[in-house]
Amino acid sequence: MNTLCQGEMLIDTENDIVMARKSVREAAVTLGFGVTDVTRIVTAASELTRNIYVYAGSGIMRWHSINDSNVGLELVFEDKGPGIIDVKLAMEPGYSTGKGLGMGLPGTKRLMDEMDVLSEIGKGTTIRIRKWLRQ
Amino acid sequence: MPNGTVSVIKIRDILLVTVPSDPDDITVSELQEQVLYAMERHSAKGLILDISTVETVDSFFARTISETVKMVALMGGLSVLSGMRACVAVTTTQLGLTFEQTLTALDVDRAMDMLSVAMDDKGDSA
Ligand SMILES: Nc1ncnc2c1ncn2[C@@H]1O[C@H](COP(=O)(O)OP(=O)(O)O)[C@@H](O)[C@H]1O
Ligand SMILES: [Mg+2]
């Protein structure tokens, strides 16, 4: 079966976080992820879209299925916000420049199979996460 | 229940609050205030937060719920987080959320039992 799914949405308001969760849930379910993995992926998307909304004001979430030798789902979160001052530090549990718990980035890394963070101060942040259906 | 609607029911000294399945941040924040004022208005001693339909618990939701439990404690109330789904328990734990110092129960029935026992004990020792 060659399920193709992809999409993108603007993250601009608080409600877009809810919409992002719905879209990602639908994509993950369609691809055949089990309920726990669906929850992991949706939770990661919730953390990263909220980061866009809180720290960058707005940005874009894109998702697409991967159908190579491995089947999976890739999500990309892109913003043109202030960038992350120290990515290594931001990946540490408990680090927050806001009033958050500082668990969003490190937690997302644990929930997903792959995570890349690209950030440039003054230019923005791009975070790519992946979950494989079977490894 | 429509999404975004928080239901608050009073049973004796206990408030039963049902959290909607996919609440936005505003709904979660408002839930906190709504719960605290309802505790005051009804002179409730116990609170059950039923999250059995909630499918996503992220760090914002967790922080607000933990805070609410602490605030209720300041008002002399005891809270039980009830009905966390298995997939949510796995995910929140991996995310690194602890819900320390929060009483939990499998379902509302057991949460009621826990609160009745705890509130009776309090009464006896007073
Ligand atoms: N898209 C982003 N743009 C700029 N800074 C960000 C972004 N995402 C995360 N950060 C920075 O990384 C820190 C850690 O993020 P996170 O782990 O989600 O914790 P929290 O959001 O609770 O602070 C944030 O406090 C913020 O300084
Ligand atoms: Mg965050």
PDB file of C-alpha atoms and ligand atoms in Angstrom:
ATOM      1  CA  MET A   1       0.000   0.000   0.000  1.00  0.00           C
ATOM      2  CA  ASN A   2       1.344   3.379  -0.935  1.00  0.00           C
ATOM      3  CA  THR A   3      -0.448   5.836   1.274  1.00  0.00           C
ATOM      4  CA  LEU A   4       0.509   9.329   0.351  1.00  0.00           C
ATOM      5  CA  CYS A   5      -0.378  12.094   2.666  1.00  0.00           C
ATOM      6  CA  GLN A   6       0.862  15.603   2.963  1.00  0.00           C
ATOM      7  CA  GLY A   7      -0.271  19.042   3.916  1.00  0.00           C
ATOM      8  CA  GLU A   8       0.645  22.349   5.411  1.00  0.00           C
ATOM      9  CA  MET A   9      -0.948  24.937   7.598  1.00  0.00           C
ATOM     10  CA  LEU A  10      -0.259  28.372   8.945  1.00  0.00           C
ATOM     11  CA  ILE A  11       0.310  28.620  12.685  1.00  0.00           C
ATOM     12  CA  ASP A  12      -0.808  32.094  13.597  1.00  0.00           C
ATOM     13  CA  THR A  13      -3.362  31.912  16.391  1.00  0.00           C
ATOM     14  CA  GLU A  14      -3.815  29.887  19.547  1.00  0.00           C
ATOM     15  CA  ASN A  15      -6.576  27.914  17.860  1.00  0.00           C
ATOM     16  CA  ASP A  16      -4.158  26.840  15.123  1.00  0.00           C
ATOM     17  CA  ILE A  17      -2.466  24.661  17.773  1.00  0.00           C
ATOM     18  CA  VAL A  18      -5.734  22.722  18.113  1.00  0.00           C
ATOM     19  CA  MET A  19      -6.118  22.553  14.320  1.00  0.00           C
ATOM     20  CA  ALA A  20      -2.532  21.329  13.981  1.00  0.00           C
ATOM     21  CA  ARG A  21      -3.209  18.540  16.487  1.00  0.00           C
ATOM     22  CA  LYS A  22      -6.295  17.492  14.490  1.00  0.00           C
ATOM     23  CA  SER A  23      -4.461  17.477  11.144  1.00  0.00           C
ATOM     24  CA  VAL A  24      -1.479  15.566  12.519  1.00  0.00           C
ATOM     25  CA  ARG A  25      -3.732  13.048  14.247  1.00  0.00           C
ATOM     26  CA  GLU A  26      -5.590  12.436  11.002  1.00  0.00           C
ATOM     27  CA  ALA A  27      -2.330  11.990   9.042  1.00  0.00           C
ATOM     28  CA  ALA A  28      -0.820   9.621  11.632  1.00  0.00           C
ATOM     29  CA  VAL A  29      -3.998   7.523  11.840  1.00  0.00           C
ATOM     30  CA  THR A  30      -4.233   7.367   8.037  1.00  0.00           C
ATOM     31  CA  LEU A  31      -0.652   6.118   7.836  1.00  0.00           C
ATOM     32  CA  GLY A  32      -1.514   3.319  10.235  1.00  0.00           C
ATOM     33  CA  PHE A  33       0.274   4.354  13.413  1.00  0.00           C
ATOM     34  CA  GLY A  34      -0.993   2.743  16.607  1.00  0.00           C
ATOM     35  CA  VAL A  35      -2.792   4.783  19.250  1.00  0.00           C
ATOM     36  CA  THR A  36       0.293   5.355  21.431  1.00  0.00           C
ATOM     37  CA  ASP A  37       2.451   6.527  18.518  1.00  0.00           C
ATOM     38  CA  VAL A  38      -0.381   8.735  17.289  1.00  0.00           C
ATOM     39  CA  THR A  39      -0.498  10.310  20.754  1.00  0.00           C
ATOM     40  CA  ARG A  40       3.287  10.770  20.773  1.00  0.00           C
ATOM     41  CA  ILE A  41       3.297  12.467  17.355  1.00  0.00           C
ATOM     42  CA  VAL A  42       0.297  14.692  18.148  1.00  0.00           C
ATOM     43  CA  THR A  43       1.830  15.723  21.477  1.00  0.00           C
ATOM     44  CA  ALA A  44       5.114  16.625  19.773  1.00  0.00           C
ATOM     45  CA  ALA A  45       3.206  18.686  17.203  1.00  0.00           C
ATOM     46  CA  SER A  46       1.346  20.422  20.012  1.00  0.00           C
ATOM     47  CA  GLU A  47       4.635  21.397  21.696  1.00  0.00           C
ATOM     48  CA  LEU A  48       6.306  22.642  18.508  1.00  0.00           C
ATOM     49  CA  THR A  49       3.326  24.595  17.181  1.00  0.00           C
ATOM     50  CA  ARG A  50       2.909  26.253  20.570  1.00  0.00           C
ATOM     51  CA  ASN A  51       6.594  27.206  20.492  1.00  0.00           C
ATOM     52  CA  ILE A  52       6.022  28.835  17.087  1.00  0.00           C
ATOM     53  CA  TYR A  53       2.985  30.719  18.395  1.00  0.00           C
ATOM     54  CA  VAL A  54       4.644  31.785  21.658  1.00  0.00           C
ATOM     55  CA  TYR A  55       8.205  32.559  20.556  1.00  0.00           C
ATOM     56  CA  ALA A  56       7.936  33.436  16.861  1.00  0.00           C
ATOM     57  CA  GLY A  57       4.349  34.705  16.635  1.00  0.00           C
ATOM     58  CA  SER A  58       3.647  32.749  13.477  1.00  0.00           C
ATOM     59  CA  GLY A  59       5.044  30.080  11.226  1.00  0.00           C
ATOM     60  CA  ILE A  60       4.186  27.057   9.147  1.00  0.00           C
ATOM     61  CA  MET A  61       3.730  23.364   9.868  1.00  0.00           C
ATOM     62  CA  ARG A  62       4.201  20.920   6.991  1.00  0.00           C
ATOM     63  CA  TRP A  63       3.801  17.191   7.019  1.00  0.00           C
ATOM     64  CA  HIS A  64       4.261  14.356   4.577  1.00  0.00           C
ATOM     65  CA  SER A  65       4.504  10.617   4.587  1.00  0.00           C
ATOM     66  CA  ILE A  66       7.791   8.933   3.774  1.00  0.00           C
ATOM     67  CA  ASN A  67       7.502   5.894   1.535  1.00  0.00           C
ATOM     68  CA  ASP A  68      11.026   4.622   0.952  1.00  0.00           C
ATOM     69  CA  SER A  69      12.398   1.416   2.364  1.00  0.00           C
ATOM     70  CA  ASN A  70      11.047   2.815   5.591  1.00  0.00           C
ATOM     71  CA  VAL A  71       7.511   4.119   6.018  1.00  0.00           C
ATOM     72  CA  GLY A  72       6.982   7.058   8.296  1.00  0.00           C
ATOM     73  CA  LEU A  73       5.737  10.544   8.897  1.00  0.00           C
ATOM     74  CA  GLU A  74       7.819  13.694   8.745  1.00  0.00           C
ATOM     75  CA  LEU A  75       6.741  17.030  10.189  1.00  0.00           C
ATOM     76  CA  VAL A  76       8.496  20.331   9.649  1.00  0.00           C
ATOM     77  CA  PHE A  77       7.930  23.425  11.786  1.00  0.00           C
ATOM     78  CA  GLU A  78       9.258  26.609  10.296  1.00  0.00           C
ATOM     79  CA  ASP A  79       9.229  30.170  11.516  1.00  0.00           C
ATOM     80  CA  LYS A  80      10.969  33.447  10.840  1.00  0.00           C
ATOM     81  CA  GLY A  81      11.047  34.404  14.498  1.00  0.00           C
ATOM     82  CA  PRO A  82      13.938  35.440  16.739  1.00  0.00           C
ATOM     83  CA  GLY A  83      15.676  32.055  16.603  1.00  0.00           C
ATOM     84  CA  ILE A  84      16.877  29.977  19.530  1.00  0.00           C
ATOM     85  CA  ILE A  85      19.788  31.615  21.337  1.00  0.00           C
ATOM     86  CA  ASP A  86      21.451  28.368  22.399  1.00  0.00           C
ATOM     87  CA  VAL A  87      20.005  25.237  20.789  1.00  0.00           C
ATOM     88  CA  LYS A  88      22.010  22.858  22.963  1.00  0.00           C
ATOM     89  CA  LEU A  89      20.723  24.561  26.102  1.00  0.00           C
ATOM     90  CA  ALA A  90      17.159  24.677  24.747  1.00  0.00           C
ATOM     91  CA  MET A  91      17.293  20.885  24.326  1.00  0.00           C
ATOM     92  CA  GLU A  92      17.980  20.498  28.079  1.00  0.00           C
ATOM     93  CA  PRO A  93      14.952  19.545  30.180  1.00  0.00           C
ATOM     94  CA  GLY A  94      13.773  22.457  32.292  1.00  0.00           C
ATOM     95  CA  TYR A  95      15.321  25.230  30.229  1.00  0.00           C
ATOM     96  CA  SER A  96      12.830  27.953  29.359  1.00  0.00           C
ATOM     97  CA  THR A  97      13.197  31.622  28.493  1.00  0.00           C
ATOM     98  CA  GLY A  98       9.448  31.954  28.964  1.00  0.00           C
ATOM     99  CA  LYS A  99       7.223  30.673  31.714  1.00  0.00           C
ATOM    100  CA  GLY A 100       7.016  27.149  30.329  1.00  0.00           C
ATOM    101  CA  LEU A 101       8.204  23.913  31.888  1.00  0.00           C
ATOM    102  CA  GLY A 102      11.084  23.698  29.410  1.00  0.00           C
ATOM    103  CA  MET A 103      10.003  20.190  28.399  1.00  0.00           C
ATOM    104  CA  GLY A 104       8.776  20.874  24.863  1.00  0.00           C
ATOM    105  CA  LEU A 105      11.998  20.395  22.892  1.00  0.00           C
ATOM    106  CA  PRO A 106      13.665  17.651  24.980  1.00  0.00           C
ATOM    107  CA  GLY A 107      10.325  15.872  25.318  1.00  0.00           C
ATOM    108  CA  THR A 108       9.722  15.981  21.579  1.00  0.00           C
ATOM    109  CA  LYS A 109      13.120  14.408  20.998  1.00  0.00           C
ATOM    110  CA  ARG A 110      12.175  11.514  23.273  1.00  0.00           C
ATOM    111  CA  LEU A 111       8.743  11.057  21.698  1.00  0.00           C
ATOM    112  CA  MET A 112      10.015  10.969  18.104  1.00  0.00           C
ATOM    113  CA  ASP A 113      12.574   8.796  16.300  1.00  0.00           C
ATOM    114  CA  GLU A 114      14.448  11.687  14.712  1.00  0.00           C
ATOM    115  CA  MET A 115      14.704  15.390  15.386  1.00  0.00           C
ATOM    116  CA  ASP A 116      16.769  18.130  13.739  1.00  0.00           C
ATOM    117  CA  VAL A 117      16.831  21.688  14.956  1.00  0.00           C
ATOM    118  CA  LEU A 118      18.135  24.446  12.720  1.00  0.00           C
ATOM    119  CA  SER A 119      18.049  27.897  14.193  1.00  0.00           C
ATOM    120  CA  GLU A 120      19.678  31.197  13.406  1.00  0.00           C
ATOM    121  CA  ILE A 121      19.391  34.214  15.645  1.00  0.00           C
ATOM    122  CA  GLY A 122      17.335  36.901  14.007  1.00  0.00           C
ATOM    123  CA  LYS A 123      16.385  34.635  11.100  1.00  0.00           C
ATOM    124  CA  GLY A 124      14.201  31.900  12.483  1.00  0.00           C
ATOM    125  CA  THR A 125      13.893  28.265  13.407  1.00  0.00           C
ATOM    126  CA  THR A 126      13.225  25.090  11.452  1.00  0.00           C
ATOM    127  CA  ILE A 127      12.559  21.853  13.310  1.00  0.00           C
ATOM    128  CA  ARG A 128      12.130  18.546  11.497  1.00  0.00           C
ATOM    129  CA  ILE A 129      10.820  15.470  13.287  1.00  0.00           C
ATOM    130  CA  ARG A 130      10.196  11.949  12.060  1.00  0.00           C
ATOM    131  CA  LYS A 131       8.459   8.850  13.297  1.00  0.00           C
ATOM    132  CA  TRP A 132       8.839   5.484  11.573  1.00  0.00           C
ATOM    133  CA  LEU A 133       5.932   3.130  11.224  1.00  0.00           C
ATOM    134  CA  ARG A 134       8.275   0.152  11.518  1.00  0.00           C
ATOM    135  CA  GLN A 135      11.996   0.122  11.925  1.00  0.00           C
TER     136      GLN A 135
ATOM    137  CA  MET B   1     -19.928  17.170  24.876  1.00  0.00           C
ATOM    138  CA  PRO B   2     -18.956  19.940  22.448  1.00  0.00           C
ATOM    139  CA  ASN B   3     -15.263  20.610  22.364  1.00  0.00           C
ATOM    140  CA  GLY B   4     -14.216  23.469  24.599  1.00  0.00           C
ATOM    141  CA  THR B   5     -17.049  23.005  27.057  1.00  0.00           C
ATOM    142  CA  VAL B   6     -16.012  22.263  30.598  1.00  0.00           C
ATOM    143  CA  SER B   7     -18.706  20.597  32.663  1.00  0.00           C
ATOM    144  CA  VAL B   8     -18.767  21.166  36.429  1.00  0.00           C
ATOM    145  CA  ILE B   9     -21.087  19.040  38.555  1.00  0.00           C
ATOM    146  CA  LYS B  10     -21.398  19.120  42.330  1.00  0.00           C
ATOM    147  CA  ILE B  11     -21.892  15.860  44.189  1.00  0.00           C
ATOM    148  CA  ARG B  12     -22.135  16.432  47.931  1.00  0.00           C
ATOM    149  CA  ASP B  13     -18.827  18.067  48.901  1.00  0.00           C
ATOM    150  CA  ILE B  14     -17.126  17.133  45.664  1.00  0.00           C
ATOM    151  CA  LEU B  15     -16.867  18.933  42.341  1.00  0.00           C
ATOM    152  CA  LEU B  16     -16.682  16.721  39.283  1.00  0.00           C
ATOM    153  CA  VAL B  17     -15.046  18.568  36.411  1.00  0.00           C
ATOM    154  CA  THR B  18     -15.010  16.957  32.984  1.00  0.00           C
ATOM    155  CA  VAL B  19     -12.258  18.245  30.745  1.00  0.00           C
ATOM    156  CA  PRO B  20     -13.169  18.355  27.021  1.00  0.00           C
ATOM    157  CA  SER B  21     -11.257  16.020  24.717  1.00  0.00           C
ATOM    158  CA  ASP B  22      -9.138  18.534  22.823  1.00  0.00           C
ATOM    159  CA  PRO B  23      -9.272  21.886  24.616  1.00  0.00           C
ATOM    160  CA  ASP B  24      -7.449  24.951  23.313  1.00  0.00           C
ATOM    161  CA  ASP B  25      -5.112  26.869  25.617  1.00  0.00           C
ATOM    162  CA  ILE B  26      -7.733  29.469  26.507  1.00  0.00           C
ATOM    163  CA  THR B  27     -10.193  26.772  27.555  1.00  0.00           C
ATOM    164  CA  VAL B  28      -7.512  25.153  29.726  1.00  0.00           C
ATOM    165  CA  SER B  29      -6.621  28.475  31.375  1.00  0.00           C
ATOM    166  CA  GLU B  30     -10.264  29.340  31.930  1.00  0.00           C
ATOM    167  CA  LEU B  31     -10.871  25.897  33.370  1.00  0.00           C
ATOM    168  CA  GLN B  32      -8.420  26.706  36.158  1.00  0.00           C
ATOM    169  CA  GLU B  33     -10.257  29.854  37.182  1.00  0.00           C
ATOM    170  CA  GLN B  34     -13.657  28.279  36.716  1.00  0.00           C
ATOM    171  CA  VAL B  35     -12.685  25.404  39.014  1.00  0.00           C
ATOM    172  CA  LEU B  36     -11.271  27.639  41.741  1.00  0.00           C
ATOM    173  CA  TYR B  37     -14.339  29.882  41.855  1.00  0.00           C
ATOM    174  CA  ALA B  38     -16.656  26.874  41.784  1.00  0.00           C
ATOM    175  CA  MET B  39     -14.747  25.381  44.761  1.00  0.00           C
ATOM    176  CA  GLU B  40     -15.280  28.631  46.635  1.00  0.00           C
ATOM    177  CA  ARG B  41     -18.914  29.085  45.655  1.00  0.00           C
ATOM    178  CA  HIS B  42     -19.903  25.558  46.624  1.00  0.00           C
ATOM    179  CA  SER B  43     -17.586  25.291  49.640  1.00  0.00           C
ATOM    180  CA  ALA B  44     -16.383  22.056  48.074  1.00  0.00           C
ATOM    181  CA  LYS B  45     -13.743  19.973  49.804  1.00  0.00           C
ATOM    182  CA  GLY B  46     -12.827  17.693  46.959  1.00  0.00           C
ATOM    183  CA  LEU B  47     -12.217  17.987  43.239  1.00  0.00           C
ATOM    184  CA  ILE B  48     -12.198  15.328  40.561  1.00  0.00           C
ATOM    185  CA  LEU B  49     -10.638  16.289  37.250  1.00  0.00           C
ATOM    186  CA  ASP B  50     -11.947  13.751  34.779  1.00  0.00           C
ATOM    187  CA  ILE B  51      -9.575  13.591  31.795  1.00  0.00           C
ATOM    188  CA  SER B  52     -10.852  10.277  30.444  1.00  0.00           C
ATOM    189  CA  THR B  53     -11.671  11.729  27.018  1.00  0.00           C
ATOM    190  CA  VAL B  54      -8.486  13.802  26.753  1.00  0.00           C
ATOM    191  CA  GLU B  55      -6.247  12.495  23.978  1.00  0.00           C
ATOM    192  CA  THR B  56      -3.331  14.912  24.167  1.00  0.00           C
ATOM    193  CA  VAL B  57      -1.634  16.108  27.331  1.00  0.00           C
ATOM    194  CA  ASP B  58       1.202  18.451  26.470  1.00  0.00           C
ATOM    195  CA  SER B  59       3.401  20.494  28.806  1.00  0.00           C
ATOM    196  CA  PHE B  60       1.029  23.469  28.830  1.00  0.00           C
ATOM    197  CA  PHE B  61      -1.940  21.343  29.819  1.00  0.00           C
ATOM    198  CA  ALA B  62       0.128  19.493  32.439  1.00  0.00           C
ATOM    199  CA  ARG B  63       1.445  22.698  33.982  1.00  0.00           C
ATOM    200  CA  THR B  64      -2.023  24.200  34.235  1.00  0.00           C
ATOM    201  CA  ILE B  65      -3.491  21.054  35.787  1.00  0.00           C
ATOM    202  CA  SER B  66      -0.627  20.732  38.324  1.00  0.00           C
ATOM    203  CA  GLU B  67      -1.021  24.398  39.223  1.00  0.00           C
ATOM    204  CA  THR B  68      -4.757  23.975  39.671  1.00  0.00           C
ATOM    205  CA  VAL B  69      -4.202  21.047  42.043  1.00  0.00           C
ATOM    206  CA  LYS B  70      -1.829  23.203  44.113  1.00  0.00           C
ATOM    207  CA  MET B  71      -4.235  26.142  44.163  1.00  0.00           C
ATOM    208  CA  VAL B  72      -7.108  23.914  45.250  1.00  0.00           C
ATOM    209  CA  ALA B  73      -4.854  22.579  48.033  1.00  0.00           C
ATOM    210  CA  LEU B  74      -4.252  26.151  49.220  1.00  0.00           C
ATOM    211  CA  MET B  75      -8.016  26.472  49.522  1.00  0.00           C
ATOM    212  CA  GLY B  76      -8.134  23.360  51.670  1.00  0.00           C
ATOM    213  CA  GLY B  77      -9.379  21.087  48.920  1.00  0.00           C
ATOM    214  CA  LEU B  78      -8.148  17.724  47.759  1.00  0.00           C
ATOM    215  CA  SER B  79      -7.894  16.906  44.047  1.00  0.00           C
ATOM    216  CA  VAL B  80      -7.835  13.656  42.128  1.00  0.00           C
ATOM    217  CA  LEU B  81      -6.857  13.421  38.478  1.00  0.00           C
ATOM    218  CA  SER B  82      -9.060  10.747  37.049  1.00  0.00           C
ATOM    219  CA  GLY B  83      -9.146   8.519  33.977  1.00  0.00           C
ATOM    220  CA  MET B  84      -5.868   9.235  32.218  1.00  0.00           C
ATOM    221  CA  ARG B  85      -5.784   7.054  29.119  1.00  0.00           C
ATOM    222  CA  ALA B  86      -2.948   4.570  28.629  1.00  0.00           C
ATOM    223  CA  CYS B  87      -1.561   6.282  25.532  1.00  0.00           C
ATOM    224  CA  VAL B  88      -1.560   9.592  27.391  1.00  0.00           C
ATOM    225  CA  ALA B  89       0.209   8.089  30.416  1.00  0.00           C
ATOM    226  CA  VAL B  90       2.957   6.720  28.159  1.00  0.00           C
ATOM    227  CA  THR B  91       3.333   9.983  26.270  1.00  0.00           C
ATOM    228  CA  THR B  92       3.322  12.380  29.229  1.00  0.00           C
ATOM    229  CA  THR B  93       5.891  10.275  31.045  1.00  0.00           C
ATOM    230  CA  GLN B  94       8.185  10.173  28.009  1.00  0.00           C
ATOM    231  CA  LEU B  95       7.703  13.887  27.556  1.00  0.00           C
ATOM    232  CA  GLY B  96       9.061  14.235  31.099  1.00  0.00           C
ATOM    233  CA  LEU B  97       5.936  15.383  32.904  1.00  0.00           C
ATOM    234  CA  THR B  98       5.659  14.016  36.406  1.00  0.00           C
ATOM    235  CA  PHE B  99       2.355  15.142  37.944  1.00  0.00           C
ATOM    236  CA  GLU B 100       4.130  14.857  41.276  1.00  0.00           C
ATOM    237  CA  GLN B 101       1.962  15.331  44.340  1.00  0.00           C
ATOM    238  CA  THR B 102      -1.156  14.744  42.274  1.00  0.00           C
ATOM    239  CA  LEU B 103      -3.488  11.991  43.374  1.00  0.00           C
ATOM    240  CA  THR B 104      -4.699   9.864  40.495  1.00  0.00           C
ATOM    241  CA  ALA B 105      -7.453   7.317  39.974  1.00  0.00           C
ATOM    242  CA  LEU B 106      -8.390   4.945  37.170  1.00  0.00           C
ATOM    243  CA  ASP B 107     -11.916   6.301  36.895  1.00  0.00           C
ATOM    244  CA  VAL B 108     -14.401   8.674  38.511  1.00  0.00           C
ATOM    245  CA  ASP B 109     -15.878   5.909  40.700  1.00  0.00           C
ATOM    246  CA  ARG B 110     -12.536   5.188  42.299  1.00  0.00           C
ATOM    247  CA  ALA B 111     -11.755   8.885  42.577  1.00  0.00           C
ATOM    248  CA  MET B 112     -15.010   9.350  44.527  1.00  0.00           C
ATOM    249  CA  ASP B 113     -14.017   6.498  46.838  1.00  0.00           C
ATOM    250  CA  MET B 114     -10.562   7.977  47.400  1.00  0.00           C
ATOM    251  CA  LEU B 115     -11.954  11.392  48.220  1.00  0.00           C
ATOM    252  CA  SER B 116     -14.659  10.018  50.539  1.00  0.00           C
ATOM    253  CA  VAL B 117     -12.057   8.091  52.522  1.00  0.00           C
ATOM    254  CA  ALA B 118      -9.635  11.015  52.653  1.00  0.00           C
ATOM    255  CA  MET B 119     -12.324  13.488  53.652  1.00  0.00           C
ATOM    256  CA  ASP B 120     -13.669  11.128  56.361  1.00  0.00           C
ATOM    257  CA  ASP B 121     -10.172  10.729  57.787  1.00  0.00           C
ATOM    258  CA  LYS B 122      -9.823  14.476  57.957  1.00  0.00           C
ATOM    259  CA  GLY B 123     -13.131  14.708  59.805  1.00  0.00           C
ATOM    260  CA  ASP B 124     -12.128  12.050  62.356  1.00  0.00           C
ATOM    261  CA  SER B 125      -8.810  13.608  63.269  1.00  0.00           C
ATOM    262  CA  ALA B 126     -10.308  17.085  63.633  1.00  0.00           C
TER     263      ALA B 126
HETATM  264  N1  LIG C   1      10.393  28.451  17.522  1.00  0.00           N
HETATM  265  C1  LIG C   1      11.181  29.004  18.469  1.00  0.00           C
HETATM  266  N2  LIG C   1      11.719  30.253  18.284  1.00  0.00           N
HETATM  267  C2  LIG C   1      12.508  30.805  19.212  1.00  0.00           C
HETATM  268  N3  LIG C   1      12.831  30.229  20.387  1.00  0.00           N
HETATM  269  C3  LIG C   1      12.328  29.003  20.650  1.00  0.00           C
HETATM  270  C4  LIG C   1      11.485  28.326  19.715  1.00  0.00           C
HETATM  271  N4  LIG C   1      11.164  27.120  20.236  1.00  0.00           N
HETATM  272  C5  LIG C   1      11.778  27.059  21.423  1.00  0.00           C
HETATM  273  N5  LIG C   1      12.478  28.183  21.688  1.00  0.00           N
HETATM  274  C6  LIG C   1      13.323  28.454  22.878  1.00  0.00           C
HETATM  275  O1  LIG C   1      13.661  27.208  23.475  1.00  0.00           O
HETATM  276  C7  LIG C   1      13.234  27.201  24.835  1.00  0.00           C
HETATM  277  C8  LIG C   1      12.810  25.798  25.237  1.00  0.00           C
HETATM  278  O2  LIG C   1      11.616  25.413  24.562  1.00  0.00           O
HETATM  279  P1  LIG C   1      10.689  24.291  25.185  1.00  0.00           P
HETATM  280  O3  LIG C   1      11.551  23.101  25.449  1.00  0.00           O
HETATM  281  O4  LIG C   1       9.520  24.104  24.311  1.00  0.00           O
HETATM  282  O5  LIG C   1      10.277  24.864  26.602  1.00  0.00           O
HETATM  283  P2  LIG C   1       9.247  26.057  26.979  1.00  0.00           P
HETATM  284  O6  LIG C   1       8.430  26.356  25.755  1.00  0.00           O
HETATM  285  O7  LIG C   1       8.440  25.503  28.082  1.00  0.00           O
HETATM  286  O8  LIG C   1      10.100  27.213  27.388  1.00  0.00           O
HETATM  287  C9  LIG C   1      12.146  28.239  24.929  1.00  0.00           C
HETATM  288  O9  LIG C   1      12.002  28.755  26.224  1.00  0.00           O
HETATM  289  C10 LIG C   1      12.615  29.285  23.912  1.00  0.00           C
HETATM  290  O10 LIG C   1      13.592  30.126  24.499  1.00  0.00           O
HETATM  291 MG    MG C   2       7.532  24.931  24.552  1.00  0.00          MG
END
